[in-house]
Coordinates of C-alpha atoms in Angstrom, one line a residue:
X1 CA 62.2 6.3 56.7
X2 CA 61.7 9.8 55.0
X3 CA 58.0 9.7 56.4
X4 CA 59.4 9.4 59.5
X5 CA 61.7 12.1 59.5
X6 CA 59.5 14.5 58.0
X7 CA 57.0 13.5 60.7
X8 CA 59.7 14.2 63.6
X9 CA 60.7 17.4 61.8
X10 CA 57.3 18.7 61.8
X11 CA 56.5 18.1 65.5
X12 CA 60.1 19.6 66.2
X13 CA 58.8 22.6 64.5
X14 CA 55.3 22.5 66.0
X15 CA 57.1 22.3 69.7
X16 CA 59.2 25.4 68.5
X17 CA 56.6 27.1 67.4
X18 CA 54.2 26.4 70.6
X19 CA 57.4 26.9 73.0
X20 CA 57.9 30.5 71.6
X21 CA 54.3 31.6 71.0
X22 CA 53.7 30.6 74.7
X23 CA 56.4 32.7 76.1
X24 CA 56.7 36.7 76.2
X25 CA 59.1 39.1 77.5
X26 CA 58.1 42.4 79.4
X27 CA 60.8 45.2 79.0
X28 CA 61.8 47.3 81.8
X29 CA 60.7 49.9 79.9
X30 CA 57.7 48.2 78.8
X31 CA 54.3 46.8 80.2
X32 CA 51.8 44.3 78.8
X33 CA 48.0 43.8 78.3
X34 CA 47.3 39.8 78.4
X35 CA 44.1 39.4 76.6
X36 CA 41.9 36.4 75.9
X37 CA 39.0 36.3 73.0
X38 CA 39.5 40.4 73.6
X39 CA 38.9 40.4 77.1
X40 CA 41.8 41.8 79.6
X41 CA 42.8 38.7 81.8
X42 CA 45.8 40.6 83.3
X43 CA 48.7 43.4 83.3
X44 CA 52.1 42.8 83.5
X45 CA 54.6 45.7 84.7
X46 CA 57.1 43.8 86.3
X47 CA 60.2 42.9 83.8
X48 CA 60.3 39.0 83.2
X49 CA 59.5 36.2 80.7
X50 CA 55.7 35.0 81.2
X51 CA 53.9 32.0 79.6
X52 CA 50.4 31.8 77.9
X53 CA 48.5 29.6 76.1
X54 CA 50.3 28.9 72.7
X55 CA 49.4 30.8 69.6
X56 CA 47.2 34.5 69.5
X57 CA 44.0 32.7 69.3
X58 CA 43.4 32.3 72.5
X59 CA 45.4 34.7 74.5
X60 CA 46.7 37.8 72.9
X61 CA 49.4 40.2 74.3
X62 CA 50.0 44.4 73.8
X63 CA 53.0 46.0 74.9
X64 CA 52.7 49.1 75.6
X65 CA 55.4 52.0 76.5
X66 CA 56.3 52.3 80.4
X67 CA 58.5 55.6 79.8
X68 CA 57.2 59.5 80.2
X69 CA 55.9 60.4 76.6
X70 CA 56.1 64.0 75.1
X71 CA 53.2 65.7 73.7
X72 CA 54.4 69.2 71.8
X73 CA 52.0 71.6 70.5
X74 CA 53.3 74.6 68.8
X75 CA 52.0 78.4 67.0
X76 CA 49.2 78.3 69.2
X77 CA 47.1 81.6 68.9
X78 CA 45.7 82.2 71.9
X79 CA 43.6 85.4 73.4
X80 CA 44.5 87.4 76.7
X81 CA 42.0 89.9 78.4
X82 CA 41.8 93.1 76.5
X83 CA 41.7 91.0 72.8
X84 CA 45.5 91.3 72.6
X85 CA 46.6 87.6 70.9
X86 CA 49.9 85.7 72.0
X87 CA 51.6 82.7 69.7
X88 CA 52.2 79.8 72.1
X89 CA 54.5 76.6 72.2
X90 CA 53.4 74.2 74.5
X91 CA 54.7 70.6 75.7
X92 CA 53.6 68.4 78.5
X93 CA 55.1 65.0 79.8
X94 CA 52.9 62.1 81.0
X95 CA 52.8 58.3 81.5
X96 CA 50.3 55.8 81.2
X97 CA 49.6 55.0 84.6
X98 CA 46.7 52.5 83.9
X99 CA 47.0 50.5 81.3
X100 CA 43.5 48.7 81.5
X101 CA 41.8 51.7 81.5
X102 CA 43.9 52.7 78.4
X103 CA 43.3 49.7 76.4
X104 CA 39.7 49.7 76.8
X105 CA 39.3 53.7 76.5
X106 CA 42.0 54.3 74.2
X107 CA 41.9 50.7 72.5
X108 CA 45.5 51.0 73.5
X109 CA 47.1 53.1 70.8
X110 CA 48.8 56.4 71.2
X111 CA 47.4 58.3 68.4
X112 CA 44.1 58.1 70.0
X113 CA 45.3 58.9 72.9
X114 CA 47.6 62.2 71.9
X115 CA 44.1 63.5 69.9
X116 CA 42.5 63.7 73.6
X117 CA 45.5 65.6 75.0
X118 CA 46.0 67.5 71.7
X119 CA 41.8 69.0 72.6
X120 CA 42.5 69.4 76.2
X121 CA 45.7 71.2 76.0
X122 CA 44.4 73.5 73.8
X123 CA 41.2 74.0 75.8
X124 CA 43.3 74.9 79.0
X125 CA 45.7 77.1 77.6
X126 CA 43.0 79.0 75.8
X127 CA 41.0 79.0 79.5
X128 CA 44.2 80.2 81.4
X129 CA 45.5 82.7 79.0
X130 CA 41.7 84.1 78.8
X131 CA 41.6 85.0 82.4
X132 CA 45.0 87.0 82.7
X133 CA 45.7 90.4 81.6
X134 CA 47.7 91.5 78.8
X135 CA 51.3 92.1 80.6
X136 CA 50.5 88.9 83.0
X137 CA 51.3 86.2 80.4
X138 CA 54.8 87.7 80.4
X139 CA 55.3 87.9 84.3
X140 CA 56.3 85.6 86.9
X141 CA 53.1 84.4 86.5
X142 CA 54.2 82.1 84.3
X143 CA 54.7 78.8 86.7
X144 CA 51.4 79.4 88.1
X145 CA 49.6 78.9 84.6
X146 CA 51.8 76.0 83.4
X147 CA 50.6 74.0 86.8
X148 CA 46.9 75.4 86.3
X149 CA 46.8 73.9 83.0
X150 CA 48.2 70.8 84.1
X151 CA 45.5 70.4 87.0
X152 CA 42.9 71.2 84.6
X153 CA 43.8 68.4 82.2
X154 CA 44.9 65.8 84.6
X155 CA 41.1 64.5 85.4
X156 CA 40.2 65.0 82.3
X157 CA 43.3 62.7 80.9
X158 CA 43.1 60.5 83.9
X159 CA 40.1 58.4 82.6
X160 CA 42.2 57.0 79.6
X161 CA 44.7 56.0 82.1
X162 CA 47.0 58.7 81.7
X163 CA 48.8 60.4 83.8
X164 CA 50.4 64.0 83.0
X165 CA 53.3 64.5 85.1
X166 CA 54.2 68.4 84.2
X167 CA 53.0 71.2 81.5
X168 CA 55.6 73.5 80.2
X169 CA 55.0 76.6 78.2
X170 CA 58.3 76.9 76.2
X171 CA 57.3 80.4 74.2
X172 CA 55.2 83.4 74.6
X173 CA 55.3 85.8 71.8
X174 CA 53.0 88.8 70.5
X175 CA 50.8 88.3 67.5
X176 CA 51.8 89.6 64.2
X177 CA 49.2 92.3 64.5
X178 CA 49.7 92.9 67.7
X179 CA 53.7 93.4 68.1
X180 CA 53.3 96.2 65.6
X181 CA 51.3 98.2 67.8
X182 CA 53.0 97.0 71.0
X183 CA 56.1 97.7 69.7
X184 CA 55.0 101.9 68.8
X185 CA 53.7 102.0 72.2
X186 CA 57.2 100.6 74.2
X187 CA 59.1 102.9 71.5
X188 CA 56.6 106.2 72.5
X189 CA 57.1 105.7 76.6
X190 CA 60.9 105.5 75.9
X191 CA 61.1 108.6 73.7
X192 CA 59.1 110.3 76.0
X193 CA 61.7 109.5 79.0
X194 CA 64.4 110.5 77.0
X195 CA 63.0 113.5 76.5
X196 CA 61.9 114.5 80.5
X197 CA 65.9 113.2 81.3
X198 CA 67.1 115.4 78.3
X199 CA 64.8 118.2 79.4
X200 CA 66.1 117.8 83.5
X201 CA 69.5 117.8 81.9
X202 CA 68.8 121.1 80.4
X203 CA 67.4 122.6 82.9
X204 CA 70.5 121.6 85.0
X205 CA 73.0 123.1 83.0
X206 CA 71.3 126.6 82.4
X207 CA 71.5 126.7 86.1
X208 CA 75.0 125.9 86.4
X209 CA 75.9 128.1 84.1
X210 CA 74.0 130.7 85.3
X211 CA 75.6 130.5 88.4
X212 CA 79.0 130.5 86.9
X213 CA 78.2 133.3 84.3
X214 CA 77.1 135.4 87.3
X215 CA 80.1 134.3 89.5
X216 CA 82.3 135.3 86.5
X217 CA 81.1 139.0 86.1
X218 CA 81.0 139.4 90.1
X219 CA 84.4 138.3 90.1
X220 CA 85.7 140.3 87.4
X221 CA 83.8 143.3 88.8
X222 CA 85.5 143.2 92.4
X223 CA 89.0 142.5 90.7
X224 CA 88.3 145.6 88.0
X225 CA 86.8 147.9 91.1
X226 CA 90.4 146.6 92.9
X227 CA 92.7 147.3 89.8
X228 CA 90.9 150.8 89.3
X229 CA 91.4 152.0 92.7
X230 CA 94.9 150.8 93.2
X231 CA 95.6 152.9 89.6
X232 CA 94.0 156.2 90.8
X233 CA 96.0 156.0 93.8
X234 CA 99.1 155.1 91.6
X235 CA 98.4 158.0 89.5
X236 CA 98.0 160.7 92.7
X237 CA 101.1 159.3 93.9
X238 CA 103.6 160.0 91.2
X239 CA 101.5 163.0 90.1
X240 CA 102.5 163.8 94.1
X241 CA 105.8 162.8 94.0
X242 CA 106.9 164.8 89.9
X243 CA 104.9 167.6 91.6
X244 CA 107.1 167.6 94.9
X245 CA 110.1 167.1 92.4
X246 CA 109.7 170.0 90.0
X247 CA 109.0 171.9 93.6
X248 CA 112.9 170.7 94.8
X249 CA 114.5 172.9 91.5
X250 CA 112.0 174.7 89.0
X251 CA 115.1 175.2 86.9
X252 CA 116.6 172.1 86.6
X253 CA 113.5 170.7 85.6
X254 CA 113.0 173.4 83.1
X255 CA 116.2 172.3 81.7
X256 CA 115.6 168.5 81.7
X257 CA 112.1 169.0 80.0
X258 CA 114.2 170.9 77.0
X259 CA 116.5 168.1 76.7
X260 CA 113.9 166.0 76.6
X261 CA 111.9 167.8 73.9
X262 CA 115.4 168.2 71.9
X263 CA 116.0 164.3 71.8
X264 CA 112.3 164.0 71.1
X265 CA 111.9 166.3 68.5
X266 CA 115.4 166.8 66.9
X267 CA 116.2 162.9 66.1
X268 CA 117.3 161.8 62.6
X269 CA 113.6 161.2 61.6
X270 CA 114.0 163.8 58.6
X271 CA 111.7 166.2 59.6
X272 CA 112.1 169.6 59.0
X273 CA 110.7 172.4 61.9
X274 CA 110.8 175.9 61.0
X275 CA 111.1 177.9 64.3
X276 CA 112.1 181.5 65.2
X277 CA 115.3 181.7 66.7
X278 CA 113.8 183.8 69.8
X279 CA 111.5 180.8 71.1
X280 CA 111.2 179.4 74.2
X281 CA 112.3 176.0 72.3
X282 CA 115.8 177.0 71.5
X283 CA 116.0 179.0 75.1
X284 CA 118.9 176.7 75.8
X285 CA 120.9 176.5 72.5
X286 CA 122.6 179.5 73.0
X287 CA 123.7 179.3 76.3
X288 CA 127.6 177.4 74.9
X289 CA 126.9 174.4 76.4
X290 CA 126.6 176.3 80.2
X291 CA 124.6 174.6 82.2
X292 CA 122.0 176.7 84.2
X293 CA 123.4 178.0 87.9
X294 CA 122.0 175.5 90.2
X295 CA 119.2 176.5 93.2
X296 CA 120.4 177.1 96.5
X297 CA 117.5 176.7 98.0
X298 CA 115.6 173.5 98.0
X299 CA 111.6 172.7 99.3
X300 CA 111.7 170.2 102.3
X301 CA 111.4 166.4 101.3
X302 CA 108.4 165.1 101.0
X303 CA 107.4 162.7 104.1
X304 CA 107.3 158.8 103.5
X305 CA 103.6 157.9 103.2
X306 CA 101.9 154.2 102.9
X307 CA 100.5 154.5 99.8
X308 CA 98.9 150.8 100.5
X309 CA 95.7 151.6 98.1
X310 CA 92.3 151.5 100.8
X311 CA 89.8 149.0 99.1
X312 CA 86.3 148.5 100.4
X313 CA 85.4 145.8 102.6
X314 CA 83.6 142.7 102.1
X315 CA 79.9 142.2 103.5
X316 CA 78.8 138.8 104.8
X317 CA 75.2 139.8 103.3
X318 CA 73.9 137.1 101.0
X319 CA 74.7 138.3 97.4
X320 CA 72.7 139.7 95.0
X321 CA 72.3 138.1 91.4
X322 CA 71.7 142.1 90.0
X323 CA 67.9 141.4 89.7
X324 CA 67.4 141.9 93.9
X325 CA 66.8 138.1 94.2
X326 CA 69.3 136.8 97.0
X327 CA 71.2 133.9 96.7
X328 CA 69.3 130.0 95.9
X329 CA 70.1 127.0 96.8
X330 CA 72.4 125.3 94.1
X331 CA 71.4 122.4 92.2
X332 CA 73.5 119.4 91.7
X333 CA 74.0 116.5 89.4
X334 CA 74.6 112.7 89.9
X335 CA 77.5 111.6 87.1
X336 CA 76.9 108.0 86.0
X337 CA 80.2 107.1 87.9
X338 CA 78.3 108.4 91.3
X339 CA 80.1 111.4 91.8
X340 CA 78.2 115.0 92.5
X341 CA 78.5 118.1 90.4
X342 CA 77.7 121.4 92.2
X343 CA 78.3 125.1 91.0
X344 CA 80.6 126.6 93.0
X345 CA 79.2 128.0 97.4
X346 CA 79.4 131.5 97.4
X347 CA 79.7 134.1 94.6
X348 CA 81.8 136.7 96.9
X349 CA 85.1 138.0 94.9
X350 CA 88.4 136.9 96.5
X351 CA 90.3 139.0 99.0
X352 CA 92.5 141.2 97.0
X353 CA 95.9 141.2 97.2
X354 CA 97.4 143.0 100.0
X355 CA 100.5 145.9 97.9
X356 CA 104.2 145.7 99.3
X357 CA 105.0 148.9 100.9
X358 CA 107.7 150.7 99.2
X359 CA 111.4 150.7 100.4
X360 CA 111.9 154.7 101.8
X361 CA 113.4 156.4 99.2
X362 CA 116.8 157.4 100.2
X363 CA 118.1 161.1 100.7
X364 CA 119.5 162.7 97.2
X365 CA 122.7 164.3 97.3
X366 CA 123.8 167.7 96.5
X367 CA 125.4 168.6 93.8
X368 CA 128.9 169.6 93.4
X369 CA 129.4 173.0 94.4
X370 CA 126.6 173.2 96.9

């Protein structure tokens, strides 16, 4: 009785163990290599349970991966025309497209197979970088050389049944020995525009303020050639008008310029004057307080003039900057918000300003006793 079970559990096991080993599952993200004594008897990529004969001895199966695969290469020093050197990162995506050609070229494992792509990456970057220019590896040229790489390696990766769907260059940087130099040259151009806009800037302002400067002493000029007129005229007419006055009554004037002098000269200042009685100083101190007689005859009033001061007109000749170089065009200047700064058109002095004619002066009475 226990032979008999040990019998029935054996074949049990023996029909498990045949049951299983004659079955095998294909992924949907997988496909399989059926092989028998070695040899490729099919290739299953459709997901589903298959059957084969029991055990590995006869047939033998490989799964292999159905999903795009990543290869990444990275600090890849590679060498532009004009011996300047770039450090490259690098990945590219592919599939295996044919896995028959991948087992038998590849004996079917991906370590093999990323060496090959590894050596023809590198080849292909090294032949695309080597045909473009120093500034070109940094352009827009850059999705041009990612699919030129990829159509150089794709035959060459297509005969282990691979298939690269895309190359991506993810970084291009300047050499160590190379950004030094690069980066002396970027910062010489930019010093050297600084300087030219500084230099324009200059030249701008010495202009402008040339213009203003010269403006300035034009203006001043007309309004001091204005104020001196208008004072000289000023001056002849009260030097007119005292001299028609002292004409009305030489005496009273006489005696108004001695009181004067006495209020002047005699105020509680302290000062001590020494004079002989008989000079024409004290002419009035001994006259008791009597005022001198008063004229009876008078000189005729002096007619009402317009003393409106005459100032030279304006010419519309261009003006002259003092050196007998006419007038330029001005420059201007564009302001970072837009706007336009411009000396002021025209360095003419302003009109000057026309005098109010004075009110007539009104008749003077005669004194008392007249």
């Amino acid at each position: 009785m226990t032979n008999r079970l040990f019998i029935i559990g054996a074949v049990i096991v023996a029909a498990i163990y045949v049951f299983f080993s004659s079955i095998y599952i294909v992924d949907e993200r997988e496909q399989a290599i059926v092989m028998r004594f070695g040899q490729i008897t099919d290739v299953r990529t459709e997901p589903g349970i298959y059957f084969k004969i029991p055990t590995d001895v006869v047939d033998s199966v490989q799964i292999i991966d159905d999903r795009l695969l990543r290869y990444d290469i990275a600090n890849m020093r590679v060498q532009v025309s004009g011996n300047a050197f770039y450090q490259v990162d690098a990945f590219l995506t592919y599939r295996i497209a044919n896995a028959r050609l991948f087992r038998e070229r590849a004996t079917g494992q991906l370590s093999v197979a990323e060496a090959r792509i590894g050596a023809s990456l590198d080849a292909a970057l090294r032949q695309v970088y080597g045909l473009r220019e120093f500034t070109d590896a940094l352009s827009d040229q850059r999705a041009q050389m990612m699919q030129e790489t990829r159509d150089l390696i794709r035959t060459d990766l297509a005969e282990l049944g691979l298939d690269i769907v895309d190359v991506r260059i993810l970084r291009t940087d300047l050499d160590s020995d190379v950004s030094a130099t690069t980066f002396e040259r970027m910062r010489a151009e930019r010093l050297a525009e600084a300087a030219l806009l500084r230099a324009r800037g200059q030249e701008q302002a010495q202009s402008l303020r040339a213009i203003a400067d010269r403006q300035s002493v034009e203006i001043v000029a007309a309004a001091t050639r204005d104020a001196e007129i208008i004072r000289g005229q000023g001056d002849a007419d009260r030097n007119r008008i005292f001299a028609a006055a002292y004409g009305q009554d030489a005496e009273f004037f006489e005696f108004y310029r001695s009181m004067e002098s006495y209020r002047t000269a005699l105020a509680g200042t302290g000062t001590t004057m020494v004079l002989s009685p008989d000079s024409a100083f004290f002419r009035y101190f001994g006259s008791d307080g009597q005022l001198p007689a008063a004229s009876t005859t008078f000189a005729p009033p002096l007619p009402q003039e317009d003393i409106a001061p005459s100032l030279p007109t304006t010419s519309d000749e261009p003006a002259l900057d003092g050196l007998g170089i006419e007038e330029t065009v001005a420059p201007s200047m564009t302001l970072e918000d837009g706007s336009q700064l411009a000396p002021t058109v025209g360095t003419e002095a302003p009109a000057p300003i026309e005098p109010v004619a004075p009110a007539p002066a009104e008749p003077v009475a005669p004194a008392a006793g007249q």
